[in-house]
Short mmCIF file of C-alpha atoms in Angstrom, two decimals:
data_model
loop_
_atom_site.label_atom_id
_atom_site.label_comp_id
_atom_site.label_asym_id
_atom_site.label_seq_id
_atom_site.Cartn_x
_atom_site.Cartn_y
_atom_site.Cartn_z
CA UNK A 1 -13.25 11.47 7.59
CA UNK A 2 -16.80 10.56 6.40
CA UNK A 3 -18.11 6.94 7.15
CA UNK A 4 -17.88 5.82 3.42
CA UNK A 5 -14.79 6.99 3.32
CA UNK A 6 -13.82 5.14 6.55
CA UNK A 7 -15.43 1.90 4.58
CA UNK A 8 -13.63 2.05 1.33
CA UNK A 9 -10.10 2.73 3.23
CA UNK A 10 -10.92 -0.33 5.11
CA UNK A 11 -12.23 -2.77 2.46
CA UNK A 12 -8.52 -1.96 0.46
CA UNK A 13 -7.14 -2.57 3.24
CA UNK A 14 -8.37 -5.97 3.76
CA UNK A 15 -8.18 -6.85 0.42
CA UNK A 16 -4.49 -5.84 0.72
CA UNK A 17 -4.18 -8.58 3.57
CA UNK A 18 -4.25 -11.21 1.26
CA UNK A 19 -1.08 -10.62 -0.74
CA UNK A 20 0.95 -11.41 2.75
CA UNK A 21 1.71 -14.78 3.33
CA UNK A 22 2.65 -16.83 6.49
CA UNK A 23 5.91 -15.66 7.64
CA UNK A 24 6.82 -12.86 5.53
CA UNK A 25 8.29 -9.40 7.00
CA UNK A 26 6.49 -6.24 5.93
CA UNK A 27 6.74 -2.74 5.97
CA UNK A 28 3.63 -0.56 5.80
CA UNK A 29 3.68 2.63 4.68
CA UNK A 30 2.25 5.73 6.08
CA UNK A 31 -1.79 6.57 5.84
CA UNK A 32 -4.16 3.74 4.97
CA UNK A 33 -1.66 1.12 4.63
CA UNK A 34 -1.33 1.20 8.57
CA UNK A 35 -4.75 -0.26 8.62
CA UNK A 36 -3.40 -3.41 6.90
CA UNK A 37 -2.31 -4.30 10.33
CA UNK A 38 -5.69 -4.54 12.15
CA UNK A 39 -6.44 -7.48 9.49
CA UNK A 40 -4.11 -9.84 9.63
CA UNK A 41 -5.64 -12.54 9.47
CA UNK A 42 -5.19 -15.26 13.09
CA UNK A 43 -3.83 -18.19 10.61
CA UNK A 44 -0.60 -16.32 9.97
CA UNK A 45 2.51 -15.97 11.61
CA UNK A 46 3.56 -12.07 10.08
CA UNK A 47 6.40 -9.50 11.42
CA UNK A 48 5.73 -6.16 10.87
CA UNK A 49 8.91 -4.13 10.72
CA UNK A 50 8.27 -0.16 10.86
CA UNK A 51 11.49 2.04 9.40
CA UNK A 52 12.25 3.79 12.78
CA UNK A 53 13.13 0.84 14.52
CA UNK A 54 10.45 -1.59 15.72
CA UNK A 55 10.25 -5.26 14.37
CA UNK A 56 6.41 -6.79 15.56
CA UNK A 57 4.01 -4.21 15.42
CA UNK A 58 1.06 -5.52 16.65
CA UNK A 59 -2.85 -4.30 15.79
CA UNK A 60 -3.55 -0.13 16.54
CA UNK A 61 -4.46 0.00 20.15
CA UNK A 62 -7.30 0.71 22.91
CA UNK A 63 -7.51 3.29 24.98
CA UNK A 64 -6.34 1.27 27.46
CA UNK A 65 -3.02 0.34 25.21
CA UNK A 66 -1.99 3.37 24.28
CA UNK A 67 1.72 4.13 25.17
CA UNK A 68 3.11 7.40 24.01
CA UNK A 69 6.51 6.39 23.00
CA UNK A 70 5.45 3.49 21.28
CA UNK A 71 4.74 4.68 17.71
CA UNK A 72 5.08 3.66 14.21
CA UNK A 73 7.13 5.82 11.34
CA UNK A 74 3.68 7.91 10.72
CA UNK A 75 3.74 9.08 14.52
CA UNK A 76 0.91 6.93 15.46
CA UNK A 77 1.05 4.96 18.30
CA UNK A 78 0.99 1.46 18.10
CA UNK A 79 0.92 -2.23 19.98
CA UNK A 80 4.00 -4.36 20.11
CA UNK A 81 3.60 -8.17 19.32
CA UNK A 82 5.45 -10.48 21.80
CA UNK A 83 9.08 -11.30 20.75
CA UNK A 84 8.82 -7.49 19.20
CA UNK A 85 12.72 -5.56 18.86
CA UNK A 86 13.57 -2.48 18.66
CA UNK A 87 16.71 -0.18 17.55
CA UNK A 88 17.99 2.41 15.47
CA UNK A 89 17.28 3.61 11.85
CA UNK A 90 20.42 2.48 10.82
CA UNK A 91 19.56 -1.17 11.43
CA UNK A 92 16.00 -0.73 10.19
CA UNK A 93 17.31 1.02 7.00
CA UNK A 94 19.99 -1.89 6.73
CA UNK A 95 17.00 -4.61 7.02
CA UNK A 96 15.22 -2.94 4.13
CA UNK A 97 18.10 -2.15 1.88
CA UNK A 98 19.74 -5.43 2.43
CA UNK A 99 16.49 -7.24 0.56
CA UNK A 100 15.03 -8.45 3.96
CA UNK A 101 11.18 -6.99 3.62
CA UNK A 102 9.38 -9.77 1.87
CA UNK A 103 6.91 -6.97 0.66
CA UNK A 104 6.01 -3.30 1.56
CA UNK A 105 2.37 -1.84 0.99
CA UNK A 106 2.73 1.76 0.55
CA UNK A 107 0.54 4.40 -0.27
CA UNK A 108 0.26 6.35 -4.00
CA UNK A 109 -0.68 9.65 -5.10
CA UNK A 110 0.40 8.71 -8.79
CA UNK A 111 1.27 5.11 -10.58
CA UNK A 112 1.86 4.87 -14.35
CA UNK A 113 1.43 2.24 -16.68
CA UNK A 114 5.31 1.25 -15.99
CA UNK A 115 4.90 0.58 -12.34
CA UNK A 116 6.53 4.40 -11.79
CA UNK A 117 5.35 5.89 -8.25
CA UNK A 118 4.97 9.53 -7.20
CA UNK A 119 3.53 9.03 -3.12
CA UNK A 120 5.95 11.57 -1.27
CA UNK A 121 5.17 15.16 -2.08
CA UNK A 122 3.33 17.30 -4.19
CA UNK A 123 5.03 20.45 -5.49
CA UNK A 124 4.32 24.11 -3.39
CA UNK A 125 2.78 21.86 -0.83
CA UNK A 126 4.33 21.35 2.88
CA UNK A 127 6.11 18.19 3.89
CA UNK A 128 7.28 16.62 7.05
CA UNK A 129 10.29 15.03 5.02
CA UNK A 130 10.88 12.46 1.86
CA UNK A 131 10.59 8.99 4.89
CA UNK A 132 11.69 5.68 4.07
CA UNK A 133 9.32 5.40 0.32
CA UNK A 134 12.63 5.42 -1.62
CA UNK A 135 14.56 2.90 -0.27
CA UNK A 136 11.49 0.74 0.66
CA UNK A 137 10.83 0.97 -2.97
CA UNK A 138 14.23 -0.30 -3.86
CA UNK A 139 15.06 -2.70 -1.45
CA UNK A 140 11.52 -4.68 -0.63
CA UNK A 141 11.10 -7.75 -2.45
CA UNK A 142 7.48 -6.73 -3.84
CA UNK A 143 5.80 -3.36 -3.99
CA UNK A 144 1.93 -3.16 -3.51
CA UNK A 145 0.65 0.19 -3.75
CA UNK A 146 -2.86 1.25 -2.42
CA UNK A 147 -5.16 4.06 -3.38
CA UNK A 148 -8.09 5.29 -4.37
CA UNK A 149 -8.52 5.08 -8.21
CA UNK A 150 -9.21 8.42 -8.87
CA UNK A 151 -8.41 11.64 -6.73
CA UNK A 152 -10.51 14.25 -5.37
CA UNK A 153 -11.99 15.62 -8.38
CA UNK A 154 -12.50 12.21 -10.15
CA UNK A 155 -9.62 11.90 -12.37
CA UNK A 156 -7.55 8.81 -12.62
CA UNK A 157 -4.52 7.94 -10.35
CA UNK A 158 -3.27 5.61 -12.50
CA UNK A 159 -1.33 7.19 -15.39
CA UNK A 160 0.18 7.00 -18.53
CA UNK A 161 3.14 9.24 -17.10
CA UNK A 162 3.36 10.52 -13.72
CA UNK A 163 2.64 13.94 -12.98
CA UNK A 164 4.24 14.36 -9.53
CA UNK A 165 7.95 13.65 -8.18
CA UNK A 166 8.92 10.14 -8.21
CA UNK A 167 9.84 7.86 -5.78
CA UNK A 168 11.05 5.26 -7.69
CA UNK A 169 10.92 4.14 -11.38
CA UNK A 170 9.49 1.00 -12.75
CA UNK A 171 9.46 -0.25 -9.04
CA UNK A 172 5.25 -1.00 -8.60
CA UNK A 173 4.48 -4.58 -9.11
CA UNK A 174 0.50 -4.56 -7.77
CA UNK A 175 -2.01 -1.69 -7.60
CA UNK A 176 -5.22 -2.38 -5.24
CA UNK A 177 -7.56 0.30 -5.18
CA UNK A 178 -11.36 0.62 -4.25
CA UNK A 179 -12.11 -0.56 -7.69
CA UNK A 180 -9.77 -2.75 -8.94
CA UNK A 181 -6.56 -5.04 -8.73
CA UNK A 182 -4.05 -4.86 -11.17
CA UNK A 183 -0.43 -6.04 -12.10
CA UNK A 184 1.55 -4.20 -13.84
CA UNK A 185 4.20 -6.14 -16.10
CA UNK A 186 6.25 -5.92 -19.11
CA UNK A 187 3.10 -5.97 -21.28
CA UNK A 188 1.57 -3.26 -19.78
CA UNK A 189 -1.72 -3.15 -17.19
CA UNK A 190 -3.22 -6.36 -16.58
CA UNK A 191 -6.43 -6.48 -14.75
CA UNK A 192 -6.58 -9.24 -12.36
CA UNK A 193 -9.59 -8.32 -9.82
CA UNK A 194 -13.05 -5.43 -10.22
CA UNK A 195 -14.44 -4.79 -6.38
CA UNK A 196 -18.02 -5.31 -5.76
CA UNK A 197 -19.83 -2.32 -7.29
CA UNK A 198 -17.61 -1.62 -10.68
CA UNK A 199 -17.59 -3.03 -13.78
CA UNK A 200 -14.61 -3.64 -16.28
CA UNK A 201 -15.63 -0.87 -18.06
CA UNK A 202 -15.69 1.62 -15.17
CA UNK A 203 -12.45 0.42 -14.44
CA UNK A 204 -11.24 1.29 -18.15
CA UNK A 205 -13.09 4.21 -17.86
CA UNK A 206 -11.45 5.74 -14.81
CA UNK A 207 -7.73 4.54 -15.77
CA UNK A 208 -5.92 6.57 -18.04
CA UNK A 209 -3.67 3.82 -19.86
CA UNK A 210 -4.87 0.72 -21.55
CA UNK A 211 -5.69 -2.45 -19.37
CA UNK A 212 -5.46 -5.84 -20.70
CA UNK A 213 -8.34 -7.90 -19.46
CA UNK A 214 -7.69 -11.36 -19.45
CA UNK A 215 -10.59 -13.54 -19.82
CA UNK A 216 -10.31 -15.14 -16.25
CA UNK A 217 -10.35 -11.27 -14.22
CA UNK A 218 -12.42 -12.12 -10.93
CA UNK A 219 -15.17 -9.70 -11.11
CA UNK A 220 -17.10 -8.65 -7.85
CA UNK A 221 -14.19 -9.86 -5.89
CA UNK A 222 -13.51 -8.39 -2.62
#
């Protein structure tokens, strides 16, 4: 991974910080949204609760840290907080089914202007299995999916209609991205935040749907 790319995975990821509050539970999803937990910020009390059975994940760890059999559902290894539990995906799955995840941060290959996501697999393509995505989808309180705006070859993420297999319908309620927050609600797109660097119109620009830009969207804001 290149050093701006290191930077922009990192400033969503912080940015993505600030939608947990004191004491919620969250689940983060595989990839970048695992770097959510090396920012949580020292004034809040937060449980992170990982879908193969650990409640308090703590911050990725040293050297030093690093414990083999401690990892999270991406196969990373991990830290424990204190007062961390652990058991089975059948109690995990029941915690996030049962409405207990105040909000999970997942990753997204594809969003449309409905809040539909497409983030497990991409047709002819090899996967490790569909994960926890649908039912985190289903049974968190609030969905936050984080991505780059556009993909590889510079065309938009953020859709009128998704292209890939869903994971859930009408189930997104924030997109962060490196360029721009938005909400997605029964009136369509609303732009809330453009990251240092962007404009609102590169932000139209690289989005396929229409935005609504209310007059008080924070520009240069994270």
């Amino acid at each position: 991974m290149s050093a701006d790319k290191g930077l922009v995975r990192e400033k969503i990821a912080k940015r993505a910080e600030k939608e947990i509050e004191d004491g919620h539970y969250v689940n983060l999803g595989i990839g970048m949204p695992t770097l959510v937990a090396n920012y949580i910020s020292e004034n809040k009390q937060v449980v992170l609760q990982s879908e193969n059975g650990l409640l308090g994940i703590g911050p990725y760890p040293t050297e030093e840290e690093v414990d083999a059999d401690l990892i999270n559902a991406g196969k990373e290894t991990v830290t424990a907080i204190a007062g961390a539990a652990y058991f089975d995906s059948a109690e995990s799955f029941a915690m996030i089914r049962g409405g207990h995840v105040n909000v999970a941060i997942l990753g997204g290959m594809e969003v449309s202007e409905t809040g539909d996501l497409a983030n497990w697999m991409i047709p002819g393509k090899m996967i490790k299995g569909m994960g926890g995505a649908m039912d985190l989808v289903h049974g968190a309180q609030k969905i936050i999916v984080i991505m780059d705006h556009v993909n590889k070859n510079g065309e938009p993420k953020i859709l009128k209609k998704c292209s890939l297999p869903l994971t859930g319908k009408g189930v997104v309620n924030r997109i962060i991205t490196d360029r721009a927050v938005m909400d997605v609600s029964s009136q369509g797109l609303i732009l809330r935040e453009v990251a240092k660097g962007y404009t609102v119109e590169d932000v139209l620009a690289s989005t396929e749907p229409n935005v609504i830009v209310p007059k008080d969207v924070q520009l240069e804001a994270y």
